[in-house]
Amino acid sequence: MRFYPVFMDLNGRRVHVVGGGEVAARKVDLVAAAGAHVVVVAPQLGEELAARRAAGEIEHIGRDFVATDVQGAALVIAASDDEGLHECISVHCQRLGIPVNVVDNTPLCSVITPAMVDRSPIQIAISSGGVAPVLARRLRAWLEATVPSGYGSLAALAARFRDRVKARFASVDERRKFWERILEGPVADLVYAGREEEAATRLDAEIRRPDAGPPAVGDVALVGAGPGDPDLLTFRALRLMQQADVVLYDRLVSAPVLELCRRDAEKHYVGKQRSQHHLTQERINAELIRLARAGKRVVRLKGGDPFIFGRGGEEIGELMDAGIPFQVVPGVTAAAGCAAYAGIPLTHRDHAQSVQFVTGHLRDGTPDLDWPALARARQTVAVYMGLSGLRTLCEQLVDHGRAPDTPAALVQQGTLPEQRVFVGTLATLPDLVVAHTVQAPTLVIIGEVVSLHRQLQWFRPEEKIEAGEPAEVAVARAS
Ligand code: SAH
């Protein structure tokens, strides 16, 4: 080990920063956040430090550095652009035993600053000893993404209950087990969801319980799995998927997303058959309740966003009635995912001021929609479940006044490697789609914004199929 890590208490202590520019300002940000009394030595201050001085946040010595400027400092930071000066500061500090940090010059430092992930009171410091700062920063980015942003609040909650837990469990081993269960369980999730008081109530109840076994009631997370590309999951979705005991998933949850669930979790497919829609939904609701009552941590994984054509509202309604703790995690909905990956902005200053999400699902063979409202110009319509009713949909929009040459696209398996985009107009799209084998799921986008696809497409553009091409050519290109 070349450097020994320590955490330094700077609260109320003097930190002298030499330099008044942007680099110095970054350093000042950090030490000020740690509560230091900051003294900046520099003939002039850049914009940011000048603003801090005006706000009374720093002391400024407005001249060139002199040797006595290091006196009384708990830490000196050299952050000017004068290398000769830096060397002199370093020598001086080291002679007096004052810790010194020189930016971008490890050999002159007696202390180096790590890359940091701040989840106060939890802090993670990463260092490559100055040899590979880019690697340290990458590691930092990875940790930023992986460690929940509420980790600090969780630590604060644990601190609040520490003495009580100590009094409740005599042995170190019992305490460790208790905390492990709490810090990975529903209490932690409540904290991450910003429901800190509920978390405290639940933790309190856990401490009072006579036996320290796993909780009697589990919980349910209704999680949006996004449109298919696993990179589009939220951090929270991923965390819950990796903690789950049981995962109930839909037809639309892609295989790569499912792969990311905890390996040992039981995974149940609960995709619906169209004919038994109602019965199955009731069964799913009952199953969620049964599993949670058995103490399981359940993830109900749904394609896209659970509250957009996902029946999420019905599922949590039942959970609420049954008194089961739950949370809802939003996901990237198909319209947003397909539009982004097809290079079709859903709104645009020149083309569309609004966007409507509608379902094209046929009730008794006819889509049950507000046609005059949908046919209005200068708006985009995104149609979920629109494939089987596509012809009726396009005809109705034209009948209600939308121009037959309004651009329209059908995005198949959006965001996935199999994505294909069929581009035509209200007049041509139905025939174009019939001429090819289209794989579900598909999303239809109607409106002038579709014309931007040609210019803005960026994801697997070779798989685009346009009206006017012979079907065989288009298919050959797509395969
Ligand atoms: N809750 C989901 C929608 C469920 S309805 C969401 O927010 O996205 C199911 C419909 O969503 C499908 O019929 C299809 O129209 C659309 N859909 C979902 N994933 C899709 C994808 N990857 N590509 C295209 N359409 C998709």
XYZ file of C-alpha atoms in Angstrom, residues 1-4 106-107 109 129:
8
model
C 0.000 0.000 0.000
C 1.556 3.295 -1.078
C -0.924 5.630 0.683
C -2.669 5.124 3.987
C 1.317 13.652 -6.469
C 5.078 13.744 -5.711
C 1.732 16.031 -1.920
C -2.545 6.775 -5.611
